[in-house]
Amino acid sequence: MTFEQPMPAGGRLVVNYAAIVNAMLLLLVSLGSFTFIEPSPYDLVLVAFFGVWLLSGFRVHSSIIPLAALVVLGNLMSFISIIPWFHVDDSFIYWAQSLYLSITVIFFAVLFGEDGLRRSDLLLRGYLISCIVAAVVGVIGWLDIGGTAVYFSPEGRAMGPFKDPNVFGSYLIAGYLFLLQRMLLGLTKGVIGVTLSLATILLLLSGVFLSFSRGSWGAAATATVLMSAMTYYIAEGAGARRRLVVIFAIVVAAAVAALLVALSIEQVRDVFLVRASLSQDYDVGETGRFGNQLRSLPMLLELPFGMGPLRFRSFFGLDPHNSYIGAFANAGWLGGFAFLFLIGVSTFVGFRLCFAPSPFRRNAQVVFIALLMFFLQGFQIDIDHWRFVYLLMGGVWGLEAARLRWLEKVSAQEQDTPPARA
């Protein structure tokens, strides 16, 4: 959309809103890792971005309606659950943050539903920038360069510009997948390009490793296998698939070599051996994380409106560390099922988007696989207030809307084409 205004000298001032929106999208996503201050730069830019986007005009595709309906239902039930706890500050703030994040997922879905290819490119490139910055900060903090460990790597676990090493490690996966896919598809050209990409991949994986987050480790490994399988599926020709296998082997070998070097350092090895255990002290026992989750189930069956936002901790002394149990605790039965359906339908949409031929399939594979890893991590950590989960979920739904618009356009063009003569 173009806005024209006469200039004093008789010329015209032309404001290209599409270019401004895309530039603000790149800036927004590039700031996504700076969450250690509140409100974060991401949130401040997002508010301004939303206003500019509204001025540019937009269209909402009907495929986004199920997303909006599930989000509205979940927030409505969460509001009902919070009524007895409105006087409790942390509950109200939690509910308000949930409402804000829910609005963002619909916003991103509509945003990526238009000009989806260009905007998803900007999303992935901006996300990579933020991942590189976060990984550098995390590694510097873990090495305690300039006494930065107290800020960026407390307790010997890198967390970069985040407040939690688990969030830090998980955040880096999408940036890593973007580079991995480009290398597997042969989109990284030249010796210098391949070397830089491989070095950046090792940097991001170093950040994931030094977070000492078991969930992030598992998510990175699973995402690597899934991305390689999907890329192999869409690769054209035996030659491309052979190259893919070779590059995959090189990346895995480089990652294993880096891991062995890291484990040769006593400080790293000691923390690794502790964190590599499938269960920690706070996981086991009747009052541990898993014990609390089991004890909460009978209670939740008797509470159709849930315990109220953040009230799980008042019963058990800890948060549920399971987003699915947390959904029922925070928003009751209907709110919990709305969350489950949202995850389930988003997963279905994501897989269809990744396998159906379209111009958006390659970018969608990165966005959806990263999102799917967060969904899986939701079984062992609370992801419901991770900003980038809503960004990627909106990306998946928006790209599906863009794909359906593309199919409608192709179908219309085919109908307008006269039949060929025999």
mmCIF file of C-alpha atoms in Angstrom, residues 25 112 115-127 174-175 177-179 181-182 185 187 227 230-231 234 350 353-371 391-392 395-400 402:
data_model
loop_
_atom_site.group_PDB
_atom_site.id
_atom_site.type_symbol
_atom_site.label_atom_id
_atom_site.label_comp_id
_atom_site.label_asym_id
_atom_site.label_seq_id
_atom_site.Cartn_x
_atom_site.Cartn_y
_atom_site.Cartn_z
ATOM 1 C CA LEU A 25 9.455 -7.257 11.000
ATOM 2 C CA PHE A 112 2.414 -13.933 7.304
ATOM 3 C CA ASP A 115 3.417 -11.731 1.180
ATOM 4 C CA GLY A 116 4.245 -14.943 3.023
ATOM 5 C CA LEU A 117 7.389 -15.887 1.128
ATOM 6 C CA ARG A 118 9.159 -12.571 1.582
ATOM 7 C CA ARG A 119 8.061 -12.159 5.190
ATOM 8 C CA SER A 120 8.989 -15.719 6.179
ATOM 9 C CA ASP A 121 12.444 -15.078 4.672
ATOM 10 C CA LEU A 122 12.726 -11.983 6.851
ATOM 11 C CA LEU A 123 11.502 -13.970 9.845
ATOM 12 C CA LEU A 124 14.201 -16.617 9.439
ATOM 13 C CA ARG A 125 17.004 -14.163 8.720
ATOM 14 C CA GLY A 126 16.064 -11.948 11.640
ATOM 15 C CA TYR A 127 15.774 -14.971 13.894
ATOM 16 C CA ALA A 174 15.363 -22.417 14.860
ATOM 17 C CA GLY A 175 18.460 -20.455 13.793
ATOM 18 C CA LEU A 177 17.782 -25.391 11.568
ATOM 19 C CA PHE A 178 17.732 -22.518 9.086
ATOM 20 C CA LEU A 179 21.479 -22.878 8.445
ATOM 21 C CA GLN A 181 18.596 -26.734 5.831
ATOM 22 C CA ARG A 182 20.461 -24.314 3.572
ATOM 23 C CA LEU A 185 19.915 -28.166 0.050
ATOM 24 C CA LEU A 187 22.004 -23.164 -0.992
ATOM 25 C CA MET A 227 14.906 -31.611 9.244
ATOM 26 C CA MET A 230 12.136 -33.628 5.350
ATOM 27 C CA THR A 231 14.926 -32.136 3.278
ATOM 28 C CA ILE A 234 11.893 -32.682 -1.066
ATOM 29 C CA GLY A 350 2.305 -27.684 10.149
ATOM 30 C CA LEU A 353 2.327 -27.337 5.102
ATOM 31 C CA CYS A 354 5.722 -29.072 5.198
ATOM 32 C CA PHE A 355 4.788 -31.878 2.793
ATOM 33 C CA ALA A 356 2.360 -30.204 0.378
ATOM 34 C CA PRO A 357 4.219 -28.732 -2.627
ATOM 35 C CA SER A 358 4.145 -24.927 -2.564
ATOM 36 C CA PRO A 359 6.521 -21.952 -2.700
ATOM 37 C CA PHE A 360 6.331 -21.770 1.103
ATOM 38 C CA ARG A 361 7.307 -25.348 1.929
ATOM 39 C CA ARG A 362 11.030 -24.816 2.488
ATOM 40 C CA ASN A 363 10.628 -21.935 4.945
ATOM 41 C CA ALA A 364 7.684 -23.652 6.603
ATOM 42 C CA GLN A 365 9.807 -26.691 7.420
ATOM 43 C CA VAL A 366 12.196 -24.591 9.519
ATOM 44 C CA VAL A 367 9.408 -22.700 11.265
ATOM 45 C CA PHE A 368 7.275 -25.753 11.992
ATOM 46 C CA ILE A 369 10.026 -28.125 13.123
ATOM 47 C CA ALA A 370 11.266 -25.512 15.596
ATOM 48 C CA LEU A 371 7.685 -24.999 16.799
ATOM 49 C CA LEU A 391 5.765 -15.962 16.807
ATOM 50 C CA LEU A 392 6.452 -19.341 15.201
ATOM 51 C CA GLY A 395 4.140 -18.116 11.255
ATOM 52 C CA VAL A 396 2.839 -21.634 10.659
ATOM 53 C CA TRP A 397 -0.800 -20.551 10.442
ATOM 54 C CA GLY A 398 0.096 -17.525 8.307
ATOM 55 C CA LEU A 399 2.105 -19.589 5.848
ATOM 56 C CA GLU A 400 -0.774 -22.055 5.587
ATOM 57 C CA ALA A 402 -0.557 -17.946 2.176
#
